[in-house]
PDB file of C-alpha atoms in Angstrom:
ATOM      1  CA  MET A 253     -27.896  12.034 -18.855  1.00 57.00           C
ATOM      2  CA  LYS A 254     -25.665  11.004 -21.773  1.00 59.00           C
ATOM      3  CA  GLN A 255     -25.964  14.555 -23.174  1.00 62.00           C
ATOM      4  CA  LEU A 256     -24.157  15.805 -20.112  1.00 65.00           C
ATOM      5  CA  TYR A 257     -20.928  14.190 -21.336  1.00 66.00           C
ATOM      6  CA  GLU A 258     -21.316  14.382 -25.090  1.00 65.00           C
ATOM      7  CA  GLY A 259     -21.987  18.124 -24.881  1.00 65.00           C
ATOM      8  CA  ASP A 260     -20.001  20.723 -22.979  1.00 65.00           C
ATOM      9  CA  ALA A 261     -22.029  20.835 -19.778  1.00 67.00           C
ATOM     10  CA  TYR A 262     -19.846  18.442 -17.751  1.00 72.00           C
ATOM     11  CA  GLY A 263     -16.680  20.347 -18.718  1.00 63.00           C
ATOM     12  CA  LYS A 264     -18.237  23.623 -17.687  1.00 69.00           C
ATOM     13  CA  ASN A 265     -19.212  22.216 -14.307  1.00 67.00           C
ATOM     14  CA  ASN A 266     -15.875  20.423 -13.880  1.00 69.00           C
ATOM     15  CA  PRO A 267     -13.230  22.268 -15.925  1.00 73.00           C
ATOM     16  CA  THR A 268     -10.319  20.097 -14.771  1.00 72.00           C
ATOM     17  CA  TRP A 269     -12.198  16.840 -15.378  1.00 74.00           C
ATOM     18  CA  HIS A 270     -10.826  15.777 -11.981  1.00 79.00           C
ATOM     19  CA  GLU A 271      -7.268  15.403 -13.358  1.00 85.00           C
ATOM     20  CA  GLU A 272      -5.927  16.389  -9.964  1.00 88.00           C
ATOM     21  CA  ASP A 273      -7.380  13.190  -8.455  1.00 89.00           C
ATOM     22  CA  ALA A 274      -5.831  10.844 -11.054  1.00 94.00           C
ATOM     23  CA  PRO A 275      -2.490  10.084  -9.351  1.00 95.00           C
ATOM     24  CA  TRP A 276      -4.368   9.122  -6.172  1.00 95.00           C
ATOM     25  CA  LYS A 277      -6.798   6.848  -8.091  1.00 96.00           C
ATOM     26  CA  ALA A 278      -4.007   5.311 -10.202  1.00 97.00           C
ATOM     27  CA  GLY A 279      -2.046   4.587  -7.007  1.00 97.00           C
ATOM     28  CA  HIS A 280      -4.909   2.598  -5.513  1.00 97.00           C
ATOM     29  CA  VAL A 281      -5.462   0.720  -8.784  1.00 98.00           C
ATOM     30  CA  ALA A 282      -1.773  -0.165  -8.974  1.00 98.00           C
ATOM     31  CA  GLN A 283      -1.847  -1.457  -5.400  1.00 98.00           C
ATOM     32  CA  MET A 284      -4.849  -3.658  -6.217  1.00 98.00           C
ATOM     33  CA  ILE A 285      -3.121  -5.025  -9.311  1.00 98.00           C
ATOM     34  CA  ARG A 286       0.128  -5.805  -7.473  1.00 98.00           C
ATOM     35  CA  ARG A 287      -1.562  -7.298  -4.451  1.00 97.00           C
ATOM     36  CA  ASN A 288      -3.366  -9.842  -6.649  1.00 98.00           C
ATOM     37  CA  ASN A 289      -0.594 -10.414  -9.259  1.00 97.00           C
ATOM     38  CA  ILE A 290      -2.860  -9.281 -12.149  1.00 96.00           C
ATOM     39  CA  PRO A 291      -1.132  -9.242 -15.591  1.00 96.00           C
ATOM     40  CA  THR A 292      -0.691  -5.747 -16.975  1.00 96.00           C
ATOM     41  CA  GLN A 293       0.304  -6.212 -20.593  1.00 97.00           C
ATOM     42  CA  ARG A 294      -3.062  -4.961 -21.838  1.00 98.00           C
ATOM     43  CA  ILE A 295      -4.920  -2.411 -19.736  1.00 98.00           C
ATOM     44  CA  CYS A 296      -8.112  -0.668 -20.845  1.00 98.00           C
ATOM     45  CA  GLU A 297     -10.153   2.100 -19.178  1.00 98.00           C
ATOM     46  CA  ILE A 298     -13.736   2.780 -20.113  1.00 98.00           C
ATOM     47  CA  GLY A 299     -14.813   6.319 -19.416  1.00 96.00           C
ATOM     48  CA  CYS A 300     -11.172   7.425 -19.206  1.00 97.00           C
ATOM     49  CA  GLY A 301     -11.885  11.140 -19.155  1.00 94.00           C
ATOM     50  CA  THR A 302      -8.737  13.100 -20.028  1.00 95.00           C
ATOM     51  CA  GLY A 303      -6.550   9.995 -19.666  1.00 97.00           C
ATOM     52  CA  GLU A 304      -4.537  10.913 -16.574  1.00 97.00           C
ATOM     53  CA  ILE A 305      -5.188   7.627 -14.733  1.00 98.00           C
ATOM     54  CA  LEU A 306      -3.839   5.622 -17.649  1.00 98.00           C
ATOM     55  CA  LEU A 307      -0.851   7.894 -18.089  1.00 98.00           C
ATOM     56  CA  ASN A 308       0.022   7.428 -14.416  1.00 97.00           C
ATOM     57  CA  LEU A 309      -0.314   3.665 -14.807  1.00 98.00           C
ATOM     58  CA  GLU A 310       1.963   3.760 -17.856  1.00 98.00           C
ATOM     59  CA  ARG A 311       4.705   5.098 -15.661  1.00 96.00           C
ATOM     60  CA  THR A 312       4.054   2.439 -13.066  1.00 97.00           C
ATOM     61  CA  PHE A 313       3.873  -0.611 -15.372  1.00 97.00           C
ATOM     62  CA  PRO A 314       6.605  -0.372 -18.056  1.00 95.00           C
ATOM     63  CA  ASP A 315       5.396  -3.493 -19.877  1.00 95.00           C
ATOM     64  CA  ALA A 316       1.826  -2.245 -20.297  1.00 97.00           C
ATOM     65  CA  ARG A 317      -0.029  -1.233 -23.421  1.00 98.00           C
ATOM     66  CA  LEU A 318      -2.943   0.945 -22.414  1.00 98.00           C
ATOM     67  CA  SER A 319      -6.175   1.935 -24.187  1.00 98.00           C
ATOM     68  CA  GLY A 320      -8.662   4.560 -23.096  1.00 98.00           C
ATOM     69  CA  TYR A 321     -12.255   4.830 -24.383  1.00 98.00           C
ATOM     70  CA  GLU A 322     -14.287   8.008 -23.854  1.00 96.00           C
ATOM     71  CA  ILE A 323     -17.588   9.287 -25.259  1.00 94.00           C
ATOM     72  CA  SER A 324     -17.040  13.001 -24.423  1.00 93.00           C
ATOM     73  CA  PRO A 325     -15.451  14.863 -27.351  1.00 93.00           C
ATOM     74  CA  ASP A 326     -14.111  17.487 -24.887  1.00 92.00           C
ATOM     75  CA  ALA A 327     -12.365  14.925 -22.662  1.00 94.00           C
ATOM     76  CA  PHE A 328     -11.163  12.962 -25.639  1.00 96.00           C
ATOM     77  CA  ARG A 329      -9.472  16.002 -27.206  1.00 94.00           C
ATOM     78  CA  ARG A 330      -7.517  16.568 -24.023  1.00 95.00           C
ATOM     79  CA  ALA A 331      -6.580  12.930 -23.743  1.00 97.00           C
ATOM     80  CA  ALA A 332      -5.611  12.486 -27.379  1.00 97.00           C
ATOM     81  CA  ALA A 333      -3.153  15.355 -27.174  1.00 97.00           C
ATOM     82  CA  LYS A 334      -1.283  13.367 -24.461  1.00 96.00           C
ATOM     83  CA  SER A 335      -1.127  10.041 -26.347  1.00 97.00           C
ATOM     84  CA  THR A 336       2.146   8.118 -26.176  1.00 97.00           C
ATOM     85  CA  GLN A 337       3.593   5.125 -27.902  1.00 97.00           C
ATOM     86  CA  ARG A 338       2.085   2.865 -25.264  1.00 98.00           C
ATOM     87  CA  THR A 339      -1.131   4.726 -24.344  1.00 98.00           C
ATOM     88  CA  LYS A 340      -3.775   5.412 -27.009  1.00 98.00           C
ATOM     89  CA  PHE A 341      -7.196   7.050 -26.691  1.00 98.00           C
ATOM     90  CA  HIS A 342     -10.396   6.447 -28.631  1.00 97.00           C
ATOM     91  CA  LEU A 343     -13.537   8.587 -28.991  1.00 97.00           C
ATOM     92  CA  SER A 344     -15.791   5.542 -28.836  1.00 95.00           C
ATOM     93  CA  ASN A 345     -18.001   3.479 -26.576  1.00 95.00           C
ATOM     94  CA  LEU A 346     -15.985   0.361 -25.805  1.00 96.00           C
ATOM     95  CA  LEU A 347     -19.191  -1.690 -25.557  1.00 96.00           C
ATOM     96  CA  GLY A 348     -19.760  -1.125 -29.283  1.00 94.00           C
ATOM     97  CA  GLU A 349     -16.391  -2.537 -30.258  1.00 93.00           C
ATOM     98  CA  HIS A 350     -15.661  -6.080 -31.395  1.00 90.00           C
ATOM     99  CA  ASP A 351     -12.764  -8.533 -31.127  1.00 90.00           C
ATOM    100  CA  LEU A 352     -11.061  -6.711 -28.303  1.00 94.00           C
ATOM    101  CA  GLU A 353      -9.760  -8.386 -25.185  1.00 94.00           C
ATOM    102  CA  PHE A 354      -7.650  -7.015 -22.332  1.00 97.00           C
ATOM    103  CA  ASP A 355      -5.989  -8.354 -19.223  1.00 97.00           C
ATOM    104  CA  VAL A 356      -7.787  -5.825 -17.052  1.00 98.00           C
ATOM    105  CA  ILE A 357     -10.586  -3.346 -17.629  1.00 98.00           C
ATOM    106  CA  LEU A 358     -10.898  -0.259 -15.453  1.00 98.00           C
ATOM    107  CA  ALA A 359     -14.272   1.393 -14.735  1.00 98.00           C
ATOM    108  CA  ILE A 360     -13.231   4.140 -12.348  1.00 98.00           C
ATOM    109  CA  ASP A 361     -16.160   6.229 -11.080  1.00 96.00           C
ATOM    110  CA  VAL A 362     -18.294   5.256 -14.050  1.00 97.00           C
ATOM    111  CA  ILE A 363     -21.259   3.030 -13.250  1.00 97.00           C
ATOM    112  CA  GLU A 364     -22.986   5.649 -11.078  1.00 96.00           C
ATOM    113  CA  HIS A 365     -23.282   7.795 -14.273  1.00 94.00           C
ATOM    114  CA  VAL A 366     -24.730   5.152 -16.648  1.00 95.00           C
ATOM    115  CA  GLU A 367     -28.512   5.039 -17.095  1.00 94.00           C
ATOM    116  CA  ASP A 368     -28.690   1.271 -17.638  1.00 96.00           C
ATOM    117  CA  TYR A 369     -25.809   0.362 -15.361  1.00 97.00           C
ATOM    118  CA  ILE A 370     -26.832  -3.317 -15.061  1.00 98.00           C
ATOM    119  CA  SER A 371     -26.578  -3.873 -18.831  1.00 97.00           C
ATOM    120  CA  PHE A 372     -23.333  -1.871 -18.861  1.00 97.00           C
ATOM    121  CA  ILE A 373     -21.717  -4.070 -16.199  1.00 98.00           C
ATOM    122  CA  LYS A 374     -22.895  -7.287 -17.879  1.00 98.00           C
ATOM    123  CA  GLN A 375     -21.601  -6.261 -21.319  1.00 97.00           C
ATOM    124  CA  LEU A 376     -18.214  -5.276 -19.861  1.00 97.00           C
ATOM    125  CA  ARG A 377     -17.511  -8.900 -18.905  1.00 96.00           C
ATOM    126  CA  ARG A 378     -16.585 -10.026 -22.407  1.00 95.00           C
ATOM    127  CA  PHE A 379     -13.730  -7.536 -22.890  1.00 96.00           C
ATOM    128  CA  GLY A 380     -11.296  -8.814 -20.301  1.00 91.00           C
ATOM    129  CA  THR A 381     -10.336 -11.347 -17.689  1.00 93.00           C
ATOM    130  CA  PHE A 382     -10.261  -8.960 -14.725  1.00 98.00           C
ATOM    131  CA  LYS A 383     -12.191  -5.771 -14.041  1.00 98.00           C
ATOM    132  CA  ILE A 384     -11.446  -3.079 -11.485  1.00 98.00           C
ATOM    133  CA  PHE A 385     -14.358  -0.903 -10.410  1.00 98.00           C
ATOM    134  CA  HIS A 386     -14.069   2.231  -8.316  1.00 98.00           C
ATOM    135  CA  ILE A 387     -17.567   3.028  -6.959  1.00 98.00           C
ATOM    136  CA  PRO A 388     -18.423   6.061  -4.828  1.00 96.00           C
ATOM    137  CA  LEU A 389     -20.382   5.088  -1.751  1.00 96.00           C
ATOM    138  CA  ASP A 390     -22.776   8.027  -1.813  1.00 95.00           C
ATOM    139  CA  LEU A 391     -25.356   6.471   0.525  1.00 95.00           C
ATOM    140  CA  SER A 392     -24.691   6.993   4.214  1.00 94.00           C
ATOM    141  CA  ALA A 393     -26.750   8.048   7.178  1.00 94.00           C
ATOM    142  CA  GLN A 394     -25.360  11.581   7.062  1.00 90.00           C
ATOM    143  CA  SER A 395     -25.834  12.020   3.315  1.00 91.00           C
ATOM    144  CA  ILE A 396     -29.450  10.939   3.542  1.00 92.00           C
ATOM    145  CA  LEU A 397     -30.165  13.143   6.537  1.00 91.00           C
ATOM    146  CA  ARG A 398     -28.558  16.185   4.939  1.00 87.00           C
ATOM    147  CA  ALA A 399     -29.982  15.420   1.443  1.00 88.00           C
ATOM    148  CA  TRP A 400     -28.103  18.179  -0.389  1.00 85.00           C
ATOM    149  CA  PRO A 401     -24.821  16.259  -0.890  1.00 84.00           C
ATOM    150  CA  ILE A 402     -26.613  13.693  -3.095  1.00 88.00           C
ATOM    151  CA  ALA A 403     -28.596  16.425  -4.881  1.00 90.00           C
ATOM    152  CA  ASP A 404     -25.323  18.253  -5.640  1.00 88.00           C
ATOM    153  CA  LEU A 405     -23.716  15.061  -6.989  1.00 85.00           C
ATOM    154  CA  ARG A 406     -26.657  14.559  -9.336  1.00 90.00           C
ATOM    155  CA  ARG A 407     -26.648  18.167 -10.562  1.00 87.00           C
ATOM    156  CA  ASN A 408     -22.894  18.834 -10.832  1.00 84.00           C
ATOM    157  CA  VAL A 409     -21.275  15.537 -11.725  1.00 86.00           C
ATOM    158  CA  GLY A 410     -24.145  13.389 -12.982  1.00 89.00           C
ATOM    159  CA  HIS A 411     -24.424  10.692 -10.341  1.00 93.00           C
ATOM    160  CA  ILE A 412     -27.804   9.076 -11.021  1.00 95.00           C
ATOM    161  CA  HIS A 413     -27.300   5.829  -9.021  1.00 96.00           C
ATOM    162  CA  TYR A 414     -26.204   5.649  -5.367  1.00 96.00           C
ATOM    163  CA  PHE A 415     -24.518   2.776  -3.599  1.00 97.00           C
ATOM    164  CA  PHE A 416     -23.361   1.537  -0.239  1.00 97.00           C
ATOM    165  CA  LYS A 417     -20.844  -1.330   0.096  1.00 97.00           C
ATOM    166  CA  GLN A 418     -23.265  -4.234   0.194  1.00 97.00           C
ATOM    167  CA  SER A 419     -25.382  -2.986  -2.716  1.00 97.00           C
ATOM    168  CA  ALA A 420     -22.288  -2.353  -4.881  1.00 98.00           C
ATOM    169  CA  LEU A 421     -20.904  -5.846  -4.261  1.00 98.00           C
ATOM    170  CA  ALA A 422     -24.312  -7.498  -4.725  1.00 98.00           C
ATOM    171  CA  THR A 423     -24.785  -5.676  -8.014  1.00 98.00           C
ATOM    172  CA  LEU A 424     -21.537  -7.030  -9.421  1.00 98.00           C
ATOM    173  CA  GLU A 425     -22.354 -10.558  -8.217  1.00 98.00           C
ATOM    174  CA  ASP A 426     -25.881 -10.347  -9.694  1.00 97.00           C
ATOM    175  CA  CYS A 427     -24.247  -9.444 -13.017  1.00 98.00           C
ATOM    176  CA  GLY A 428     -22.210 -12.648 -12.997  1.00 97.00           C
ATOM    177  CA  TYR A 429     -18.932 -11.483 -11.445  1.00 98.00           C
ATOM    178  CA  THR A 430     -16.873 -13.178  -8.828  1.00 98.00           C
ATOM    179  CA  ILE A 431     -15.399 -10.725  -6.281  1.00 98.00           C
ATOM    180  CA  VAL A 432     -11.634 -11.325  -5.980  1.00 98.00           C
ATOM    181  CA  ASP A 433     -10.684  -8.408  -3.704  1.00 98.00           C
ATOM    182  CA  HIS A 434     -12.132  -5.166  -2.450  1.00 98.00           C
ATOM    183  CA  CYS A 435     -11.120  -2.279  -0.167  1.00 97.00           C
ATOM    184  CA  TYR A 436     -12.218   1.180   0.843  1.00 97.00           C
ATOM    185  CA  THR A 437     -10.617   4.340  -0.498  1.00 96.00           C
ATOM    186  CA  ALA A 438     -10.952   7.608   1.371  1.00 90.00           C
ATOM    187  CA  SER A 439     -11.062  10.541  -1.018  1.00 79.00           C
ATOM    188  CA  ARG A 440     -12.507  12.910   1.620  1.00 70.00           C
ATOM    189  CA  LEU A 441      -9.598  12.164   3.927  1.00 72.00           C
ATOM    190  CA  GLU A 442      -6.711  11.810   1.495  1.00 72.00           C
ATOM    191  CA  LEU A 443      -7.315  14.290  -1.350  1.00 70.00           C
ATOM    192  CA  PRO A 444      -6.516  17.991  -0.979  1.00 65.00           C
ATOM    193  CA  ASN A 445      -8.877  20.883  -1.738  1.00 70.00           C
ATOM    194  CA  GLN A 446     -11.846  19.338   0.056  1.00 64.00           C
ATOM    195  CA  ALA A 447     -14.881  21.350   1.120  1.00 65.00           C
ATOM    196  CA  PHE A 448     -14.899  22.802   4.661  1.00 56.00           C
ATOM    197  CA  THR A 449     -17.447  20.231   5.837  1.00 66.00           C
ATOM    198  CA  SER A 450     -15.243  17.368   4.577  1.00 65.00           C
ATOM    199  CA  ARG A 451     -12.199  18.812   6.346  1.00 66.00           C
ATOM    200  CA  LEU A 452     -14.260  19.156   9.510  1.00 66.00           C
ATOM    201  CA  MET A 453     -15.275  15.496   9.359  1.00 71.00           C
ATOM    202  CA  ARG A 454     -11.764  14.089   8.854  1.00 74.00           C
ATOM    203  CA  VAL A 455     -11.015  13.448  12.544  1.00 77.00           C
ATOM    204  CA  PRO A 456     -14.349  11.715  13.384  1.00 77.00           C
ATOM    205  CA  ARG A 457     -14.121   9.662  10.175  1.00 82.00           C
ATOM    206  CA  ARG A 458     -10.600   8.507  10.989  1.00 82.00           C
ATOM    207  CA  LEU A 459     -11.426   7.658  14.579  1.00 84.00           C
ATOM    208  CA  MET A 460     -14.613   5.745  13.745  1.00 85.00           C
ATOM    209  CA  PHE A 461     -12.987   3.977  10.794  1.00 86.00           C
ATOM    210  CA  ALA A 462     -10.207   2.705  13.100  1.00 86.00           C
ATOM    211  CA  PHE A 463     -12.884   1.389  15.471  1.00 87.00           C
ATOM    212  CA  ASN A 464     -15.267  -0.146  12.897  1.00 94.00           C
ATOM    213  CA  ALA A 465     -14.640   0.537   9.218  1.00 92.00           C
ATOM    214  CA  ASP A 466     -17.988  -0.659   7.849  1.00 95.00           C
ATOM    215  CA  LEU A 467     -19.942   1.238  10.464  1.00 93.00           C
ATOM    216  CA  ALA A 468     -17.936   4.425   9.874  1.00 91.00           C
ATOM    217  CA  VAL A 469     -18.631   4.339   6.141  1.00 94.00           C
ATOM    218  CA  ARG A 470     -22.385   3.620   6.587  1.00 95.00           C
ATOM    219  CA  LEU A 471     -22.806   6.441   9.148  1.00 93.00           C
ATOM    220  CA  LEU A 472     -20.437   9.181   7.991  1.00 89.00           C
ATOM    221  CA  GLY A 473     -19.689   8.479   4.319  1.00 88.00           C
ATOM    222  CA  GLY A 474     -16.689   9.969   2.537  1.00 88.00           C
ATOM    223  CA  TYR A 475     -15.459   6.676   1.122  1.00 93.00           C
ATOM    224  CA  SER A 476     -15.507   4.764  -2.170  1.00 96.00           C
ATOM    225  CA  LEU A 477     -15.147   1.017  -2.884  1.00 98.00           C
ATOM    226  CA  LEU A 478     -12.378  -0.368  -5.064  1.00 98.00           C
ATOM    227  CA  VAL A 479     -13.336  -3.825  -6.371  1.00 98.00           C
ATOM    228  CA  LEU A 480     -11.396  -6.427  -8.324  1.00 98.00           C
ATOM    229  CA  ALA A 481     -13.724  -8.878 -10.037  1.00 98.00           C
ATOM    230  CA  LYS A 482     -13.621 -11.537 -12.747  1.00 96.00           C
TER     231      LYS A 482
END
């Protein structure tokens, strides 16, 4: 699966590298940071793609120095062209670096792509005090019944691990983390340019979420989990 990112296949399948979603993701990350008074002098993102999340956070936190690490040459070229005095990008695997420490590490929609995600999560601990994970909750009753949504995620964007809320939180705890805060994010409801089926499901998802959030996510899907851990 690593070849998907180090070659040009991912860029061909996803030519924008999801840049259009970055302001939305950065907004949720900023809310999590502010809600928990997390220091922002040194922010790092592993698997930063084309860097748009970090560039949005640069505008939000004027005291921050930001570093992005990416293994895809294609994504790195796009990110590097947008480097600023405070935001720098590296074509490197952060886990292979030494003597680096940050206030907060971001792993936004990353662990579902990593073959040995348990080792990845454990190794990430030594690079910073706080970590923020954004984890798609691909497992729901409707996704399992329909089957093709998960198959498409595997083929088009390289999701090879699938989570629901409890399994995501338990994975982080099993890797030695303490959960500080967590919340749902609703990409299928809040982002534009969604597929027809996602638009069709917006009303039932909103209504059921208002009634019982956990039940709505387990049954209907369409949500991700944002987790602050240390």
